Amino acid sequence: MGECYYIGVDVGTGSVRAALVAKNGAILKTKTEAISIHNPKPNFYEQDAEEIWQAVSHCVQDVTSDVDEKSKIHSIGFDATCSLVVVDINYNPVSVDINTGEKRYNIIMWMDHRAKLEADFINAKGHKVLKYVGGRISLEMQTPKLLWLKKNMKKTWGEAAYFLDLPDYLTMRATGKLSRSLCSVVCKWTYICDGASQGWDYDYFSSIGLEDLSKDCWNKIGTEILPPGSSCGNMTNEAASALGLSTKTVVATSLIDAHAGGLALVSAHATCQKDLIGRLGLVCGTSTCHMCVSNDPVFVEGVWGPYFSAMVPGCWLNEGGLSATGALVDHIIKNHSASKDYLE
């Protein structure tokens, strides 16, 4: 195969990071670029998908600037926050900003809490799919947010052709294809995968008033579901030009950012699958996520999961955590009376 490189792209809450990685796993170069957060009122957090894609482009161009032949870059993988992206039939942004209607704000962020009433409504139904999220769905997951959009932004609901998790939006921008990652849809969208069968539960969506999403084989939220890490296509001409890569570069099916970190942590120094069991990974950033895998499904009230093959193929994942750990530390530091002296 000769000289070969790989690119990893991580889109966190406040920044985009890219790394150029050698065939032996050595990290050769990294680049970080900040991205903005729009907070129009309490509990509403939005982002601009185009701004994020531009930051991805800048970071990838930077880390690959010394690679003379772009065809040597074999593949690229994305992870990102589990935020909800809304686009029209031409993949253009559709606004989620109820205040201004600005189209560029087409992402409801993972930490957005606007859908509390919708989450309460869904939980009151007590549908069987909720057993896979610890018995109660979080307002940070996608179906409460979709229901909020349908109830409160009818123009957006009518214009929206596709709803994607941010990691899947990035692979769509790279390949032009609308595949979804099993990681995203199982963990945040109530897609059922139990090891024997998988699919969307029409009864659940019908019971909460989102049955229209089932049209055209669930095309708006995901018809082609792929395992994380598998190929979802090659770079399009447009994406290759934007990122400074070759159309020969293979794009890997994405992971949620915490799950990419969880995969690395529970897999570190493991030589076989049994080594993964019993390890607890803590992925820390704006939030902290606790993740562990098991051979058999473990149902725990208040703990998300079990999710089959969402992080480690063939294993069940359970996860929990806190939404504002790193953010809280930042808040305390920035507002402390002595912070000015120490930050200088």
mmCIF file of C-alpha atoms in Angstrom:
data_model
loop_
_atom_site.group_PDB
_atom_site.id
_atom_site.type_symbol
_atom_site.label_atom_id
_atom_site.label_comp_id
_atom_site.label_asym_id
_atom_site.label_seq_id
_atom_site.Cartn_x
_atom_site.Cartn_y
_atom_site.Cartn_z
ATOM 1 C CA MET A 1 0.000 0.000 0.000
ATOM 2 C CA GLY A 2 3.004 2.278 0.499
ATOM 3 C CA GLU A 3 2.865 5.626 2.229
ATOM 4 C CA CYS A 4 -0.650 6.207 3.521
ATOM 5 C CA TYR A 5 -2.420 8.780 5.692
ATOM 6 C CA TYR A 6 -5.744 9.148 7.449
ATOM 7 C CA ILE A 7 -7.701 12.169 8.712
ATOM 8 C CA GLY A 8 -9.802 12.384 11.833
ATOM 9 C CA VAL A 9 -12.211 15.310 12.301
ATOM 10 C CA ASP A 10 -13.834 16.049 15.660
ATOM 11 C CA VAL A 11 -16.585 18.675 15.872
ATOM 12 C CA GLY A 12 -17.156 19.564 19.499
ATOM 13 C CA THR A 13 -19.460 22.097 21.082
ATOM 14 C CA GLY A 14 -17.155 25.081 20.628
ATOM 15 C CA SER A 15 -14.497 24.064 18.119
ATOM 16 C CA VAL A 16 -13.514 21.880 15.187
ATOM 17 C CA ARG A 17 -10.348 19.796 15.373
ATOM 18 C CA ALA A 18 -8.619 17.815 12.639
ATOM 19 C CA ALA A 19 -5.646 15.461 12.782
ATOM 20 C CA LEU A 20 -3.436 13.907 10.137
ATOM 21 C CA VAL A 21 -2.605 10.354 11.170
ATOM 22 C CA ALA A 22 0.076 8.032 9.810
ATOM 23 C CA LYS A 23 -0.493 4.392 8.932
ATOM 24 C CA ASN A 24 1.076 3.326 12.248
ATOM 25 C CA GLY A 25 -1.330 5.533 14.233
ATOM 26 C CA ALA A 26 1.073 8.383 14.919
ATOM 27 C CA ILE A 27 -0.551 11.832 14.951
ATOM 28 C CA LEU A 28 1.493 13.984 12.589
ATOM 29 C CA LYS A 29 -0.305 17.336 12.681
ATOM 30 C CA THR A 30 -3.370 18.895 14.296
ATOM 31 C CA LYS A 31 -5.399 22.043 13.800
ATOM 32 C CA THR A 32 -8.235 23.613 15.831
ATOM 33 C CA GLU A 33 -10.694 26.340 14.845
ATOM 34 C CA ALA A 34 -13.403 27.861 17.033
ATOM 35 C CA ILE A 35 -17.082 27.790 16.032
ATOM 36 C CA SER A 36 -19.809 30.042 17.396
ATOM 37 C CA ILE A 37 -22.897 29.279 19.473
ATOM 38 C CA HIS A 38 -26.094 31.303 19.078
ATOM 39 C CA ASN A 39 -28.011 31.622 22.372
ATOM 40 C CA PRO A 40 -31.046 33.816 21.545
ATOM 41 C CA LYS A 41 -32.761 33.143 24.871
ATOM 42 C CA PRO A 42 -32.457 30.798 27.859
ATOM 43 C CA ASN A 43 -32.419 27.082 26.926
ATOM 44 C CA PHE A 44 -32.099 27.817 23.184
ATOM 45 C CA TYR A 45 -28.721 26.927 21.641
ATOM 46 C CA GLU A 46 -28.197 26.985 17.887
ATOM 47 C CA GLN A 47 -25.388 26.743 15.363
ATOM 48 C CA ASP A 48 -24.696 27.386 11.697
ATOM 49 C CA ALA A 49 -23.956 24.198 9.714
ATOM 50 C CA GLU A 50 -22.202 26.101 6.936
ATOM 51 C CA GLU A 51 -19.876 27.787 9.439
ATOM 52 C CA ILE A 52 -19.004 24.361 10.835
ATOM 53 C CA TRP A 53 -18.324 22.942 7.361
ATOM 54 C CA GLN A 54 -16.077 25.889 6.556
ATOM 55 C CA ALA A 55 -14.147 25.316 9.802
ATOM 56 C CA VAL A 56 -13.801 21.635 8.874
ATOM 57 C CA SER A 57 -12.440 22.677 5.474
ATOM 58 C CA HIS A 58 -9.880 25.052 6.979
ATOM 59 C CA CYS A 59 -8.665 22.483 9.529
ATOM 60 C CA VAL A 60 -8.351 19.665 6.988
ATOM 61 C CA GLN A 61 -6.541 21.897 4.500
ATOM 62 C CA ASP A 62 -4.099 22.906 7.218
ATOM 63 C CA VAL A 63 -3.212 19.415 8.470
ATOM 64 C CA THR A 64 -2.756 18.083 4.921
ATOM 65 C CA SER A 65 -0.808 21.029 3.554
ATOM 66 C CA ASP A 66 2.494 19.107 3.609
ATOM 67 C CA VAL A 67 1.150 15.976 1.900
ATOM 68 C CA ASP A 68 2.361 16.322 -1.666
ATOM 69 C CA GLU A 69 0.028 13.743 -3.212
ATOM 70 C CA LYS A 70 -3.513 13.925 -1.853
ATOM 71 C CA SER A 71 -4.221 10.437 -3.216
ATOM 72 C CA LYS A 72 -1.996 9.168 -0.384
ATOM 73 C CA ILE A 73 -4.758 10.171 2.049
ATOM 74 C CA HIS A 74 -6.740 6.948 2.178
ATOM 75 C CA SER A 75 -9.744 7.924 4.268
ATOM 76 C CA ILE A 76 -11.380 10.497 6.503
ATOM 77 C CA GLY A 77 -13.616 9.979 9.529
ATOM 78 C CA PHE A 78 -15.924 12.428 11.290
ATOM 79 C CA ASP A 79 -17.335 12.599 14.776
ATOM 80 C CA ALA A 80 -19.498 15.409 16.114
ATOM 81 C CA THR A 81 -21.937 16.422 18.802
ATOM 82 C CA CYS A 82 -25.390 14.823 18.587
ATOM 83 C CA SER A 83 -27.025 18.047 17.393
ATOM 84 C CA LEU A 84 -30.036 18.212 15.047
ATOM 85 C CA VAL A 85 -29.428 19.648 11.556
ATOM 86 C CA VAL A 86 -32.332 20.708 9.313
ATOM 87 C CA VAL A 87 -31.958 21.107 5.520
ATOM 88 C CA ASP A 88 -34.224 21.402 2.490
ATOM 89 C CA ILE A 89 -34.361 19.194 -0.617
ATOM 90 C CA ASN A 90 -31.201 20.867 -1.981
ATOM 91 C CA TYR A 91 -29.382 20.474 1.352
ATOM 92 C CA ASN A 92 -29.675 24.197 2.036
ATOM 93 C CA PRO A 93 -30.261 25.344 5.634
ATOM 94 C CA VAL A 94 -33.753 25.605 7.107
ATOM 95 C CA SER A 95 -34.063 27.867 10.137
ATOM 96 C CA VAL A 96 -34.609 26.562 13.674
ATOM 97 C CA ASP A 97 -34.486 30.098 15.135
ATOM 98 C CA ILE A 98 -38.024 30.956 16.270
ATOM 99 C CA ASN A 99 -37.008 34.552 17.087
ATOM 100 C CA THR A 100 -35.556 35.762 13.788
ATOM 101 C CA GLY A 101 -36.031 32.921 11.322
ATOM 102 C CA GLU A 102 -32.438 33.350 10.148
ATOM 103 C CA LYS A 103 -31.776 30.426 7.814
ATOM 104 C CA ARG A 104 -28.132 30.107 8.773
ATOM 105 C CA TYR A 105 -29.127 28.906 12.225
ATOM 106 C CA ASN A 106 -30.244 25.443 11.141
ATOM 107 C CA ILE A 107 -28.857 23.394 14.042
ATOM 108 C CA ILE A 108 -30.566 22.751 17.358
ATOM 109 C CA MET A 109 -27.593 21.928 19.550
ATOM 110 C CA TRP A 110 -27.386 18.834 21.733
ATOM 111 C CA MET A 111 -27.534 20.984 24.880
ATOM 112 C CA ASP A 112 -30.637 22.895 23.768
ATOM 113 C CA HIS A 113 -33.493 22.413 26.261
ATOM 114 C CA ARG A 114 -36.418 23.986 24.391
ATOM 115 C CA ALA A 115 -38.269 20.660 24.097
ATOM 116 C CA LYS A 116 -39.036 20.040 27.791
ATOM 117 C CA LEU A 117 -42.804 19.914 27.340
ATOM 118 C CA GLU A 118 -42.435 17.607 24.369
ATOM 119 C CA ALA A 119 -40.146 15.252 26.316
ATOM 120 C CA ASP A 120 -42.648 15.201 29.190
ATOM 121 C CA PHE A 121 -45.449 14.412 26.725
ATOM 122 C CA ILE A 122 -43.472 11.547 25.183
ATOM 123 C CA ASN A 123 -42.534 10.111 28.565
ATOM 124 C CA ALA A 124 -46.146 10.176 29.704
ATOM 125 C CA LYS A 125 -46.955 7.817 26.818
ATOM 126 C CA GLY A 126 -44.632 5.195 28.297
ATOM 127 C CA HIS A 127 -43.961 3.539 24.930
ATOM 128 C CA LYS A 128 -41.866 0.371 24.876
ATOM 129 C CA VAL A 129 -39.003 2.063 22.992
ATOM 130 C CA LEU A 130 -38.296 4.083 26.139
ATOM 131 C CA LYS A 131 -36.848 0.996 27.813
ATOM 132 C CA TYR A 132 -33.757 1.617 25.655
ATOM 133 C CA VAL A 133 -33.219 5.079 27.163
ATOM 134 C CA GLY A 134 -33.465 4.204 30.831
ATOM 135 C CA GLY A 135 -37.247 4.513 30.889
ATOM 136 C CA ARG A 136 -37.425 8.225 30.079
ATOM 137 C CA ILE A 137 -36.355 10.099 26.971
ATOM 138 C CA SER A 138 -34.128 13.134 27.438
ATOM 139 C CA LEU A 139 -35.139 16.532 26.094
ATOM 140 C CA GLU A 140 -31.624 16.572 24.558
ATOM 141 C CA MET A 141 -32.550 13.683 22.236
ATOM 142 C CA GLN A 142 -33.963 14.174 18.769
ATOM 143 C CA THR A 143 -37.619 13.109 18.812
ATOM 144 C CA PRO A 144 -38.629 15.717 21.435
ATOM 145 C CA LYS A 145 -36.853 18.363 19.342
ATOM 146 C CA LEU A 146 -38.563 17.165 16.162
ATOM 147 C CA LEU A 147 -41.916 17.355 17.896
ATOM 148 C CA TRP A 148 -41.105 20.880 19.120
ATOM 149 C CA LEU A 149 -40.310 21.959 15.548
ATOM 150 C CA LYS A 150 -43.540 20.479 14.233
ATOM 151 C CA LYS A 151 -45.595 22.254 16.910
ATOM 152 C CA ASN A 152 -43.827 25.609 16.996
ATOM 153 C CA MET A 153 -42.222 26.224 13.579
ATOM 154 C CA LYS A 154 -44.687 25.037 10.948
ATOM 155 C CA LYS A 155 -42.874 26.815 8.112
ATOM 156 C CA THR A 156 -39.652 25.036 9.022
ATOM 157 C CA TRP A 157 -41.468 21.715 9.278
ATOM 158 C CA GLY A 158 -42.912 22.222 5.819
ATOM 159 C CA GLU A 159 -39.618 23.234 4.218
ATOM 160 C CA ALA A 160 -37.524 20.527 5.859
ATOM 161 C CA ALA A 161 -36.617 17.657 3.553
ATOM 162 C CA TYR A 162 -34.091 15.963 5.822
ATOM 163 C CA PHE A 163 -33.263 15.882 9.509
ATOM 164 C CA LEU A 164 -29.760 14.685 10.347
ATOM 165 C CA ASP A 165 -27.515 14.243 13.329
ATOM 166 C CA LEU A 166 -24.531 16.567 12.896
ATOM 167 C CA PRO A 167 -22.072 13.654 12.367
ATOM 168 C CA ASP A 168 -24.269 12.379 9.523
ATOM 169 C CA TYR A 169 -24.588 15.875 8.072
ATOM 170 C CA LEU A 170 -20.795 15.962 7.749
ATOM 171 C CA THR A 171 -20.631 12.649 5.893
ATOM 172 C CA MET A 172 -23.470 13.868 3.675
ATOM 173 C CA ARG A 173 -21.501 17.015 2.834
ATOM 174 C CA ALA A 174 -18.457 14.880 2.076
ATOM 175 C CA THR A 175 -20.158 12.200 -0.050
ATOM 176 C CA GLY A 176 -23.424 13.720 -1.245
ATOM 177 C CA LYS A 177 -25.187 10.637 0.177
ATOM 178 C CA LEU A 178 -27.852 10.516 2.895
ATOM 179 C CA SER A 179 -26.725 7.476 4.861
ATOM 180 C CA ARG A 180 -27.010 7.583 8.652
ATOM 181 C CA SER A 181 -24.767 6.099 11.303
ATOM 182 C CA LEU A 182 -26.193 3.338 13.470
ATOM 183 C CA CYS A 183 -24.493 5.123 16.378
ATOM 184 C CA SER A 184 -26.537 8.295 15.920
ATOM 185 C CA VAL A 185 -29.951 6.825 15.150
ATOM 186 C CA VAL A 186 -29.820 4.174 17.901
ATOM 187 C CA CYS A 187 -28.536 6.465 20.648
ATOM 188 C CA LYS A 188 -30.467 9.675 19.909
ATOM 189 C CA TRP A 189 -33.346 8.919 17.522
ATOM 190 C CA THR A 190 -35.052 5.819 19.071
ATOM 191 C CA TYR A 191 -34.068 3.573 16.150
ATOM 192 C CA ILE A 192 -34.380 0.003 17.407
ATOM 193 C CA CYS A 193 -31.496 -2.441 16.958
ATOM 194 C CA ASP A 194 -31.591 -5.511 19.197
ATOM 195 C CA GLY A 195 -29.090 -7.788 17.475
ATOM 196 C CA ALA A 196 -31.783 -9.809 15.711
ATOM 197 C CA SER A 197 -33.620 -7.070 13.832
ATOM 198 C CA GLN A 198 -33.542 -3.319 13.398
ATOM 199 C CA GLY A 199 -35.754 -0.492 12.177
ATOM 200 C CA TRP A 200 -37.905 2.491 13.048
ATOM 201 C CA ASP A 201 -40.912 1.821 15.294
ATOM 202 C CA TYR A 202 -43.934 3.274 13.480
ATOM 203 C CA ASP A 203 -46.173 2.788 16.516
ATOM 204 C CA TYR A 204 -43.898 5.021 18.604
ATOM 205 C CA PHE A 205 -43.788 7.840 16.059
ATOM 206 C CA SER A 206 -47.546 7.589 15.473
ATOM 207 C CA SER A 207 -48.268 7.717 19.202
ATOM 208 C CA ILE A 208 -46.417 11.028 19.608
ATOM 209 C CA GLY A 209 -47.709 12.689 16.430
ATOM 210 C CA LEU A 210 -44.678 12.236 14.170
ATOM 211 C CA GLU A 211 -46.084 9.525 11.890
ATOM 212 C CA ASP A 212 -45.485 11.732 8.830
ATOM 213 C CA LEU A 213 -41.764 10.997 9.190
ATOM 214 C CA SER A 214 -42.451 7.427 8.028
ATOM 215 C CA LYS A 215 -43.265 8.589 4.483
ATOM 216 C CA ASP A 216 -41.015 7.387 1.654
ATOM 217 C CA CYS A 217 -39.449 4.670 3.821
ATOM 218 C CA TRP A 218 -38.441 7.146 6.552
ATOM 219 C CA ASN A 219 -36.439 9.155 4.028
ATOM 220 C CA LYS A 220 -36.468 12.334 6.127
ATOM 221 C CA ILE A 221 -34.709 10.719 9.084
ATOM 222 C CA GLY A 222 -32.887 7.744 7.599
ATOM 223 C CA THR A 223 -33.422 4.928 5.123
ATOM 224 C CA GLU A 224 -29.841 3.655 4.760
ATOM 225 C CA ILE A 225 -28.344 2.910 8.193
ATOM 226 C CA LEU A 226 -24.652 1.920 8.248
ATOM 227 C CA PRO A 227 -22.357 0.625 11.009
ATOM 228 C CA PRO A 228 -19.823 3.151 12.342
ATOM 229 C CA GLY A 229 -16.489 3.000 10.554
ATOM 230 C CA SER A 230 -17.824 1.379 7.398
ATOM 231 C CA SER A 231 -17.422 3.160 4.066
ATOM 232 C CA CYS A 232 -20.310 5.473 3.195
ATOM 233 C CA GLY A 233 -18.783 6.653 -0.085
ATOM 234 C CA ASN A 234 -15.964 8.701 -1.564
ATOM 235 C CA MET A 235 -15.443 12.442 -1.504
ATOM 236 C CA THR A 236 -17.439 14.329 -4.115
ATOM 237 C CA ASN A 237 -15.640 16.749 -6.426
ATOM 238 C CA GLU A 238 -17.095 19.694 -4.513
ATOM 239 C CA ALA A 239 -16.111 18.337 -1.095
ATOM 240 C CA ALA A 240 -12.651 17.288 -2.259
ATOM 241 C CA SER A 241 -12.075 20.797 -3.583
ATOM 242 C CA ALA A 242 -13.294 22.406 -0.347
ATOM 243 C CA LEU A 243 -11.153 20.201 1.900
ATOM 244 C CA GLY A 244 -8.150 20.017 -0.400
ATOM 245 C CA LEU A 245 -8.403 16.246 -0.834
ATOM 246 C CA SER A 246 -8.773 13.678 -3.594
ATOM 247 C CA THR A 247 -12.029 12.115 -4.767
ATOM 248 C CA LYS A 248 -10.277 8.791 -4.054
ATOM 249 C CA THR A 249 -10.484 9.527 -0.331
ATOM 250 C CA VAL A 250 -12.925 7.131 1.356
ATOM 251 C CA VAL A 251 -15.357 8.588 3.902
ATOM 252 C CA ALA A 252 -16.085 6.500 7.004
ATOM 253 C CA THR A 253 -19.523 6.318 8.601
ATOM 254 C CA SER A 254 -19.473 8.662 11.580
ATOM 255 C CA LEU A 255 -19.714 8.441 15.361
ATOM 256 C CA ILE A 256 -21.105 10.833 17.966
ATOM 257 C CA ASP A 257 -18.134 12.656 19.517
ATOM 258 C CA ALA A 258 -18.462 11.117 22.979
ATOM 259 C CA HIS A 259 -18.780 7.669 21.427
ATOM 260 C CA ALA A 260 -15.598 8.146 19.411
ATOM 261 C CA GLY A 261 -13.831 8.931 22.684
ATOM 262 C CA GLY A 262 -15.572 6.038 24.421
ATOM 263 C CA LEU A 263 -14.468 3.630 21.697
ATOM 264 C CA ALA A 264 -10.857 4.717 22.136
ATOM 265 C CA LEU A 265 -10.989 4.451 25.931
ATOM 266 C CA VAL A 266 -12.627 1.052 26.313
ATOM 267 C CA SER A 267 -10.534 -0.369 23.459
ATOM 268 C CA ALA A 268 -7.157 0.880 24.739
ATOM 269 C CA HIS A 269 -4.754 -2.048 25.176
ATOM 270 C CA ALA A 270 -7.542 -4.567 24.567
ATOM 271 C CA THR A 271 -6.481 -7.685 22.659
ATOM 272 C CA CYS A 272 -9.920 -9.311 22.387
ATOM 273 C CA GLN A 273 -13.588 -8.487 22.953
ATOM 274 C CA LYS A 274 -13.655 -9.800 26.514
ATOM 275 C CA ASP A 275 -11.049 -7.166 27.460
ATOM 276 C CA LEU A 276 -13.611 -4.466 26.677
ATOM 277 C CA ILE A 277 -16.130 -5.643 29.255
ATOM 278 C CA GLY A 278 -16.049 -3.957 32.657
ATOM 279 C CA ARG A 279 -14.148 -0.890 31.526
ATOM 280 C CA LEU A 280 -15.685 2.530 32.156
ATOM 281 C CA GLY A 281 -14.698 5.390 29.896
ATOM 282 C CA LEU A 282 -15.246 9.020 30.891
ATOM 283 C CA VAL A 283 -15.286 11.435 27.968
ATOM 284 C CA CYS A 284 -14.940 15.001 29.205
ATOM 285 C CA GLY A 285 -15.599 18.294 27.441
ATOM 286 C CA THR A 286 -18.477 20.722 27.785
ATOM 287 C CA SER A 287 -20.264 17.710 29.256
ATOM 288 C CA THR A 288 -19.038 14.408 30.684
ATOM 289 C CA CYS A 289 -20.260 11.073 29.374
ATOM 290 C CA HIS A 290 -19.701 7.758 31.195
ATOM 291 C CA MET A 291 -19.661 4.776 28.812
ATOM 292 C CA CYS A 292 -19.276 1.019 29.161
ATOM 293 C CA VAL A 293 -20.090 -2.024 27.026
ATOM 294 C CA SER A 294 -21.381 -5.504 27.798
ATOM 295 C CA ASN A 295 -21.953 -8.784 25.981
ATOM 296 C CA ASP A 296 -25.623 -8.854 26.983
ATOM 297 C CA PRO A 297 -28.204 -6.054 27.279
ATOM 298 C CA VAL A 298 -28.354 -4.376 30.696
ATOM 299 C CA PHE A 299 -31.470 -2.325 31.471
ATOM 300 C CA VAL A 300 -30.979 0.263 34.233
ATOM 301 C CA GLU A 301 -33.552 2.898 35.138
ATOM 302 C CA GLY A 302 -32.180 6.351 34.375
ATOM 303 C CA VAL A 303 -29.211 5.064 32.348
ATOM 304 C CA TRP A 304 -29.276 5.421 28.560
ATOM 305 C CA GLY A 305 -29.185 2.206 26.588
ATOM 306 C CA PRO A 306 -28.625 -0.607 26.150
ATOM 307 C CA TYR A 307 -27.714 0.151 22.534
ATOM 308 C CA PHE A 308 -26.540 -2.723 20.325
ATOM 309 C CA SER A 309 -23.428 -2.140 18.164
ATOM 310 C CA ALA A 310 -23.741 1.625 18.610
ATOM 311 C CA MET A 311 -20.095 2.004 19.661
ATOM 312 C CA VAL A 312 -18.365 -1.400 19.656
ATOM 313 C CA PRO A 313 -19.586 -3.937 17.059
ATOM 314 C CA GLY A 314 -21.436 -6.811 18.681
ATOM 315 C CA CYS A 315 -21.506 -5.221 22.153
ATOM 316 C CA TRP A 316 -24.255 -3.431 24.049
ATOM 317 C CA LEU A 317 -23.557 0.130 25.183
ATOM 318 C CA ASN A 318 -24.816 1.900 28.299
ATOM 319 C CA GLU A 319 -24.122 5.546 28.953
ATOM 320 C CA GLY A 320 -24.884 8.357 31.335
ATOM 321 C CA GLY A 321 -23.352 11.613 32.448
ATOM 322 C CA LEU A 322 -23.743 15.295 33.156
ATOM 323 C CA SER A 323 -24.558 17.997 30.618
ATOM 324 C CA ALA A 324 -22.554 20.900 32.041
ATOM 325 C CA THR A 325 -19.345 19.735 33.715
ATOM 326 C CA GLY A 326 -16.697 21.457 31.606
ATOM 327 C CA ALA A 327 -19.040 24.360 30.956
ATOM 328 C CA LEU A 328 -19.578 24.771 34.690
ATOM 329 C CA VAL A 329 -15.837 24.775 35.385
ATOM 330 C CA ASP A 330 -15.387 27.439 32.692
ATOM 331 C CA HIS A 331 -18.200 29.501 34.209
ATOM 332 C CA ILE A 332 -16.680 29.363 37.703
ATOM 333 C CA ILE A 333 -13.208 30.286 36.452
ATOM 334 C CA LYS A 334 -14.400 33.173 34.294
ATOM 335 C CA ASN A 335 -16.602 34.627 37.028
ATOM 336 C CA HIS A 336 -14.225 34.220 39.950
ATOM 337 C CA SER A 337 -12.847 37.469 41.365
ATOM 338 C CA ALA A 338 -9.251 36.248 40.906
ATOM 339 C CA SER A 339 -9.706 34.959 37.343
ATOM 340 C CA LYS A 340 -8.360 38.077 35.652
ATOM 341 C CA ASP A 341 -4.980 37.738 37.370
ATOM 342 C CA TYR A 342 -4.658 34.044 36.665
ATOM 343 C CA LEU A 343 -5.910 34.123 33.062
ATOM 344 C CA GLU A 344 -3.439 36.851 32.187
#
